Amino acid sequence: MSFDLDLSKRLGEAEIACRIEAGAGLTVLFGPSGAGKTTILNMVAGLVEPNAGHARVRGETLFEAAAGIDLPVAERRAGYVFQEPRLFPHLRVRANLLYGWREGGLDVDETIALLGIAHLLDRWPRTLSGGEARRVAIGRALLSNPRFLLLDEPLSSLDRARREEIMALIERLRDTMQLPILMVTHDREEAARLGTRIVEI
């Protein structure tokens, strides 16, 4: 079981809850903006503490309210790609990638080749297009030796050409990396094309 999630979080008058049991591949959280999809990712990553339930990824318990288990963010080893690339503006692309590298992680040169970003390594983040910055952010997440990937609207704010480029990259990651992926989108076409399974929120 890649993702075994049974989580709930009360936010003011609203409650966000999900129950997901998913095997290998890419699981899409699909639904309108404001439905709580990003909050679910943040609960899995450990950035938001659920009020109840459990989160298990690849058989490891990350959170279980009843048992008092709540692993720190670093120990969860999530490769998280946020809606905005969040690259360090004072570091060139190569340094941004290496910042995320962890012992046992993917080979840096192989990852650069997979992402097609060798020509960007000496560039500053401010000079990158939206698609280029997104690829660098995905590369930094992959080099952190993650146990799973969390992708929050990875195709948002991209033009059609860049969107196609990143979709093709996500398909390659899904099909070759053998990493469980949990991805958020509100776009039905993206969900249908990329998702091994779709969970409507």
PDB file of C-alpha atoms in Angstrom:
ATOM      1  CA  MET A   1       0.000   0.000   0.000  1.00  0.00           C
ATOM      2  CA  SER A   2       1.594   3.279  -1.102  1.00  0.00           C
ATOM      3  CA  PHE A   3      -0.774   5.630   0.726  1.00  0.00           C
ATOM      4  CA  ASP A   4      -3.026   4.651   3.619  1.00  0.00           C
ATOM      5  CA  LEU A   5      -4.564   7.906   4.833  1.00  0.00           C
ATOM      6  CA  ASP A   6      -7.460   8.511   7.200  1.00  0.00           C
ATOM      7  CA  LEU A   7      -7.104  12.124   8.287  1.00  0.00           C
ATOM      8  CA  SER A   8      -9.289  14.935   9.524  1.00  0.00           C
ATOM      9  CA  LYS A   9      -8.582  18.539  10.437  1.00  0.00           C
ATOM     10  CA  ARG A  10     -10.971  21.131  11.780  1.00  0.00           C
ATOM     11  CA  LEU A  11     -10.375  24.652  10.461  1.00  0.00           C
ATOM     12  CA  GLY A  12     -12.810  27.055  12.075  1.00  0.00           C
ATOM     13  CA  GLU A  13     -16.318  25.939  11.155  1.00  0.00           C
ATOM     14  CA  ALA A  14     -15.114  23.600   8.411  1.00  0.00           C
ATOM     15  CA  GLU A  15     -13.671  20.116   8.637  1.00  0.00           C
ATOM     16  CA  ILE A  16     -11.358  18.615   6.048  1.00  0.00           C
ATOM     17  CA  ALA A  17     -11.364  14.831   5.985  1.00  0.00           C
ATOM     18  CA  CYS A  18     -10.047  12.154   3.640  1.00  0.00           C
ATOM     19  CA  ARG A  19      -9.871   8.375   3.469  1.00  0.00           C
ATOM     20  CA  ILE A  20      -7.456   7.054   0.850  1.00  0.00           C
ATOM     21  CA  GLU A  21      -6.040   3.599   0.268  1.00  0.00           C
ATOM     22  CA  ALA A  22      -3.862   3.604  -2.820  1.00  0.00           C
ATOM     23  CA  GLY A  23      -1.385   1.237  -4.397  1.00  0.00           C
ATOM     24  CA  ALA A  24       1.626   2.070  -6.542  1.00  0.00           C
ATOM     25  CA  GLY A  25       1.615   4.896  -9.049  1.00  0.00           C
ATOM     26  CA  LEU A  26       0.254   8.427  -8.953  1.00  0.00           C
ATOM     27  CA  THR A  27      -2.789   9.275  -6.852  1.00  0.00           C
ATOM     28  CA  VAL A  28      -4.585  12.492  -7.777  1.00  0.00           C
ATOM     29  CA  LEU A  29      -6.546  14.569  -5.267  1.00  0.00           C
ATOM     30  CA  PHE A  30      -9.041  16.246  -7.548  1.00  0.00           C
ATOM     31  CA  GLY A  31     -11.519  18.967  -6.692  1.00  0.00           C
ATOM     32  CA  PRO A  32     -12.253  22.690  -6.744  1.00  0.00           C
ATOM     33  CA  SER A  33     -10.022  25.343  -5.189  1.00  0.00           C
ATOM     34  CA  GLY A  34     -10.651  25.688  -1.467  1.00  0.00           C
ATOM     35  CA  ALA A  35     -11.762  22.068  -0.985  1.00  0.00           C
ATOM     36  CA  GLY A  36      -8.813  21.271   1.306  1.00  0.00           C
ATOM     37  CA  LYS A  37      -6.540  19.386  -1.084  1.00  0.00           C
ATOM     38  CA  THR A  38      -3.375  21.281  -0.117  1.00  0.00           C
ATOM     39  CA  THR A  39      -4.210  20.883   3.575  1.00  0.00           C
ATOM     40  CA  ILE A  40      -4.272  17.106   3.029  1.00  0.00           C
ATOM     41  CA  LEU A  41      -0.803  17.247   1.431  1.00  0.00           C
ATOM     42  CA  ASN A  42       0.417  19.344   4.356  1.00  0.00           C
ATOM     43  CA  MET A  43      -0.940  16.804   6.847  1.00  0.00           C
ATOM     44  CA  VAL A  44       0.917  14.009   5.059  1.00  0.00           C
ATOM     45  CA  ALA A  45       4.110  16.114   4.980  1.00  0.00           C
ATOM     46  CA  GLY A  46       3.802  16.954   8.677  1.00  0.00           C
ATOM     47  CA  LEU A  47       3.338  20.693   8.137  1.00  0.00           C
ATOM     48  CA  VAL A  48      -0.219  20.594   9.557  1.00  0.00           C
ATOM     49  CA  GLU A  49      -1.167  18.350  12.481  1.00  0.00           C
ATOM     50  CA  PRO A  50      -4.419  16.422  11.961  1.00  0.00           C
ATOM     51  CA  ASN A  51      -7.004  16.278  14.732  1.00  0.00           C
ATOM     52  CA  ALA A  52      -7.563  12.547  14.254  1.00  0.00           C
ATOM     53  CA  GLY A  53      -6.721   9.530  12.157  1.00  0.00           C
ATOM     54  CA  HIS A  54      -3.528   8.143  10.681  1.00  0.00           C
ATOM     55  CA  ALA A  55      -1.119   8.564   7.778  1.00  0.00           C
ATOM     56  CA  ARG A  56       0.929   5.611   6.529  1.00  0.00           C
ATOM     57  CA  VAL A  57       3.124   5.654   3.450  1.00  0.00           C
ATOM     58  CA  ARG A  58       4.713   2.477   2.109  1.00  0.00           C
ATOM     59  CA  GLY A  59       3.816   0.744   5.366  1.00  0.00           C
ATOM     60  CA  GLU A  60       5.497   3.291   7.643  1.00  0.00           C
ATOM     61  CA  THR A  61       3.324   5.183  10.112  1.00  0.00           C
ATOM     62  CA  LEU A  62       3.937   8.921   9.861  1.00  0.00           C
ATOM     63  CA  PHE A  63       1.032   9.942  12.079  1.00  0.00           C
ATOM     64  CA  GLU A  64      -1.391   8.086  14.302  1.00  0.00           C
ATOM     65  CA  ALA A  65      -3.441  10.113  16.736  1.00  0.00           C
ATOM     66  CA  ALA A  66      -4.504   7.174  18.901  1.00  0.00           C
ATOM     67  CA  ALA A  67      -0.907   5.979  19.409  1.00  0.00           C
ATOM     68  CA  GLY A  68       0.592   9.454  19.819  1.00  0.00           C
ATOM     69  CA  ILE A  69       2.821   9.055  16.748  1.00  0.00           C
ATOM     70  CA  ASP A  70       3.714  12.220  14.847  1.00  0.00           C
ATOM     71  CA  LEU A  71       7.021  11.972  12.987  1.00  0.00           C
ATOM     72  CA  PRO A  72       8.938  15.238  12.478  1.00  0.00           C
ATOM     73  CA  VAL A  73       8.883  16.642   8.951  1.00  0.00           C
ATOM     74  CA  ALA A  74      12.497  15.658   8.174  1.00  0.00           C
ATOM     75  CA  GLU A  75      11.948  12.044   9.230  1.00  0.00           C
ATOM     76  CA  ARG A  76       8.967  11.657   6.899  1.00  0.00           C
ATOM     77  CA  ARG A  77      11.216  12.170   3.862  1.00  0.00           C
ATOM     78  CA  ALA A  78       8.588  13.701   1.617  1.00  0.00           C
ATOM     79  CA  GLY A  79       9.761  15.262  -1.624  1.00  0.00           C
ATOM     80  CA  TYR A  80       7.377  18.237  -1.675  1.00  0.00           C
ATOM     81  CA  VAL A  81       6.920  20.417  -4.768  1.00  0.00           C
ATOM     82  CA  PHE A  82       4.791  23.416  -3.809  1.00  0.00           C
ATOM     83  CA  GLN A  83       2.542  25.469  -6.099  1.00  0.00           C
ATOM     84  CA  GLU A  84       5.284  28.089  -6.295  1.00  0.00           C
ATOM     85  CA  PRO A  85       8.766  26.655  -6.996  1.00  0.00           C
ATOM     86  CA  ARG A  86      10.226  28.322  -3.857  1.00  0.00           C
ATOM     87  CA  LEU A  87      13.776  28.333  -5.167  1.00  0.00           C
ATOM     88  CA  PHE A  88      16.366  30.220  -3.160  1.00  0.00           C
ATOM     89  CA  PRO A  89      16.852  33.499  -5.073  1.00  0.00           C
ATOM     90  CA  HIS A  90      20.451  33.960  -3.836  1.00  0.00           C
ATOM     91  CA  LEU A  91      21.579  30.540  -5.135  1.00  0.00           C
ATOM     92  CA  ARG A  92      22.126  29.546  -8.741  1.00  0.00           C
ATOM     93  CA  VAL A  93      20.278  26.518 -10.099  1.00  0.00           C
ATOM     94  CA  ARG A  94      23.098  24.063  -9.362  1.00  0.00           C
ATOM     95  CA  ALA A  95      23.291  25.230  -5.727  1.00  0.00           C
ATOM     96  CA  ASN A  96      19.490  25.024  -5.390  1.00  0.00           C
ATOM     97  CA  LEU A  97      19.629  21.404  -6.566  1.00  0.00           C
ATOM     98  CA  LEU A  98      22.532  20.461  -4.308  1.00  0.00           C
ATOM     99  CA  TYR A  99      20.880  22.106  -1.311  1.00  0.00           C
ATOM    100  CA  GLY A 100      18.263  19.358  -1.372  1.00  0.00           C
ATOM    101  CA  TRP A 101      20.662  16.450  -1.940  1.00  0.00           C
ATOM    102  CA  ARG A 102      20.740  13.759   0.725  1.00  0.00           C
ATOM    103  CA  GLU A 103      22.990  10.742   1.232  1.00  0.00           C
ATOM    104  CA  GLY A 104      21.546   7.821  -0.684  1.00  0.00           C
ATOM    105  CA  GLY A 105      19.675  10.116  -3.038  1.00  0.00           C
ATOM    106  CA  LEU A 106      19.634   9.938  -6.803  1.00  0.00           C
ATOM    107  CA  ASP A 107      22.789  10.650  -8.763  1.00  0.00           C
ATOM    108  CA  VAL A 108      22.945  14.398  -9.362  1.00  0.00           C
ATOM    109  CA  ASP A 109      24.090  14.180 -12.994  1.00  0.00           C
ATOM    110  CA  GLU A 110      21.484  11.531 -13.847  1.00  0.00           C
ATOM    111  CA  THR A 111      18.749  13.658 -12.293  1.00  0.00           C
ATOM    112  CA  ILE A 112      19.896  16.733 -14.228  1.00  0.00           C
ATOM    113  CA  ALA A 113      19.811  14.682 -17.437  1.00  0.00           C
ATOM    114  CA  LEU A 114      16.360  13.236 -16.634  1.00  0.00           C
ATOM    115  CA  LEU A 115      14.961  16.723 -16.112  1.00  0.00           C
ATOM    116  CA  GLY A 116      16.762  18.248 -19.108  1.00  0.00           C
ATOM    117  CA  ILE A 117      18.157  21.154 -17.079  1.00  0.00           C
ATOM    118  CA  ALA A 118      21.916  20.929 -17.713  1.00  0.00           C
ATOM    119  CA  HIS A 119      21.816  24.225 -19.619  1.00  0.00           C
ATOM    120  CA  LEU A 120      20.246  25.982 -16.600  1.00  0.00           C
ATOM    121  CA  LEU A 121      22.812  25.142 -13.925  1.00  0.00           C
ATOM    122  CA  ASP A 122      24.565  28.521 -13.863  1.00  0.00           C
ATOM    123  CA  ARG A 123      21.376  30.582 -14.081  1.00  0.00           C
ATOM    124  CA  TRP A 124      19.749  32.563 -11.287  1.00  0.00           C
ATOM    125  CA  PRO A 125      16.157  31.585 -10.358  1.00  0.00           C
ATOM    126  CA  ARG A 126      14.821  35.007 -11.381  1.00  0.00           C
ATOM    127  CA  THR A 127      15.912  34.359 -14.984  1.00  0.00           C
ATOM    128  CA  LEU A 128      13.997  31.061 -15.315  1.00  0.00           C
ATOM    129  CA  SER A 129      10.666  30.597 -17.024  1.00  0.00           C
ATOM    130  CA  GLY A 130       7.820  29.057 -15.038  1.00  0.00           C
ATOM    131  CA  GLY A 131       8.406  25.618 -16.566  1.00  0.00           C
ATOM    132  CA  GLU A 132      12.164  25.773 -15.985  1.00  0.00           C
ATOM    133  CA  ALA A 133      11.710  26.775 -12.343  1.00  0.00           C
ATOM    134  CA  ARG A 134       9.192  23.952 -11.852  1.00  0.00           C
ATOM    135  CA  ARG A 135      11.660  21.393 -13.252  1.00  0.00           C
ATOM    136  CA  VAL A 136      14.380  22.647 -10.899  1.00  0.00           C
ATOM    137  CA  ALA A 137      11.966  22.402  -7.947  1.00  0.00           C
ATOM    138  CA  ILE A 138      11.103  18.822  -8.923  1.00  0.00           C
ATOM    139  CA  GLY A 139      14.819  18.040  -9.223  1.00  0.00           C
ATOM    140  CA  ARG A 140      15.537  19.405  -5.749  1.00  0.00           C
ATOM    141  CA  ALA A 141      12.729  17.238  -4.343  1.00  0.00           C
ATOM    142  CA  LEU A 142      14.035  14.112  -6.117  1.00  0.00           C
ATOM    143  CA  LEU A 143      17.604  14.659  -4.879  1.00  0.00           C
ATOM    144  CA  SER A 144      16.442  14.729  -1.251  1.00  0.00           C
ATOM    145  CA  ASN A 145      16.170  10.912  -1.358  1.00  0.00           C
ATOM    146  CA  PRO A 146      12.418  11.007  -0.724  1.00  0.00           C
ATOM    147  CA  ARG A 147      10.266   8.008   0.167  1.00  0.00           C
ATOM    148  CA  PHE A 148       7.366   9.626  -1.703  1.00  0.00           C
ATOM    149  CA  LEU A 149       6.503  12.771  -3.685  1.00  0.00           C
ATOM    150  CA  LEU A 150       3.853  15.407  -2.967  1.00  0.00           C
ATOM    151  CA  LEU A 151       2.980  17.653  -5.932  1.00  0.00           C
ATOM    152  CA  ASP A 152       0.736  20.645  -5.273  1.00  0.00           C
ATOM    153  CA  GLU A 153      -0.745  21.983  -8.537  1.00  0.00           C
ATOM    154  CA  PRO A 154       2.575  21.459 -10.372  1.00  0.00           C
ATOM    155  CA  LEU A 155       1.084  22.694 -13.653  1.00  0.00           C
ATOM    156  CA  SER A 156      -0.555  25.873 -12.399  1.00  0.00           C
ATOM    157  CA  SER A 157       0.291  29.214 -14.056  1.00  0.00           C
ATOM    158  CA  LEU A 158       2.097  27.558 -16.982  1.00  0.00           C
ATOM    159  CA  ASP A 159       1.377  28.235 -20.627  1.00  0.00           C
ATOM    160  CA  ARG A 160       0.285  25.325 -22.825  1.00  0.00           C
ATOM    161  CA  ALA A 161       3.789  24.422 -24.047  1.00  0.00           C
ATOM    162  CA  ARG A 162       5.351  24.477 -20.568  1.00  0.00           C
ATOM    163  CA  ARG A 163       2.364  22.598 -19.155  1.00  0.00           C
ATOM    164  CA  GLU A 164       2.824  19.806 -21.696  1.00  0.00           C
ATOM    165  CA  GLU A 165       6.538  19.683 -20.892  1.00  0.00           C
ATOM    166  CA  ILE A 166       5.929  19.246 -17.139  1.00  0.00           C
ATOM    167  CA  MET A 167       3.109  16.723 -17.709  1.00  0.00           C
ATOM    168  CA  ALA A 168       5.456  14.593 -19.805  1.00  0.00           C
ATOM    169  CA  LEU A 169       8.076  14.832 -17.044  1.00  0.00           C
ATOM    170  CA  ILE A 170       5.574  13.746 -14.373  1.00  0.00           C
ATOM    171  CA  GLU A 171       4.558  10.800 -16.576  1.00  0.00           C
ATOM    172  CA  ARG A 172       8.219   9.735 -16.777  1.00  0.00           C
ATOM    173  CA  LEU A 173       8.602  10.014 -13.007  1.00  0.00           C
ATOM    174  CA  ARG A 174       5.404   8.022 -12.465  1.00  0.00           C
ATOM    175  CA  ASP A 175       6.454   5.262 -14.839  1.00  0.00           C
ATOM    176  CA  THR A 176      10.171   4.946 -14.035  1.00  0.00           C
ATOM    177  CA  MET A 177      10.879   6.108 -10.468  1.00  0.00           C
ATOM    178  CA  GLN A 178       8.709   3.658  -8.515  1.00  0.00           C
ATOM    179  CA  LEU A 179       7.990   6.401  -5.975  1.00  0.00           C
ATOM    180  CA  PRO A 180       4.463   6.818  -4.598  1.00  0.00           C
ATOM    181  CA  ILE A 181       3.154  10.202  -5.783  1.00  0.00           C
ATOM    182  CA  LEU A 182       0.265  12.198  -4.327  1.00  0.00           C
ATOM    183  CA  MET A 183      -0.689  15.113  -6.577  1.00  0.00           C
ATOM    184  CA  VAL A 184      -3.240  17.906  -6.219  1.00  0.00           C
ATOM    185  CA  THR A 185      -5.075  19.408  -9.183  1.00  0.00           C
ATOM    186  CA  HIS A 186      -8.398  21.024  -9.998  1.00  0.00           C
ATOM    187  CA  ASP A 187      -7.985  20.274 -13.705  1.00  0.00           C
ATOM    188  CA  ARG A 188      -9.915  17.203 -14.895  1.00  0.00           C
ATOM    189  CA  GLU A 189      -7.712  16.709 -17.980  1.00  0.00           C
ATOM    190  CA  GLU A 190      -4.553  16.635 -15.845  1.00  0.00           C
ATOM    191  CA  ALA A 191      -6.167  14.204 -13.416  1.00  0.00           C
ATOM    192  CA  ALA A 192      -7.305  11.844 -16.166  1.00  0.00           C
ATOM    193  CA  ARG A 193      -3.954  11.839 -17.963  1.00  0.00           C
ATOM    194  CA  LEU A 194      -1.606  11.572 -14.982  1.00  0.00           C
ATOM    195  CA  GLY A 195      -3.529   9.698 -12.319  1.00  0.00           C
ATOM    196  CA  THR A 196      -3.242   5.972 -11.699  1.00  0.00           C
ATOM    197  CA  ARG A 197      -6.275   6.680  -9.537  1.00  0.00           C
ATOM    198  CA  ILE A 198      -8.331   9.781  -8.815  1.00  0.00           C
ATOM    199  CA  VAL A 199      -9.776  10.749  -5.432  1.00  0.00           C
ATOM    200  CA  GLU A 200     -12.402  13.479  -5.580  1.00  0.00           C
ATOM    201  CA  ILE A 201     -12.307  15.943  -2.671  1.00  0.00           C
TER     202      ILE A 201
END
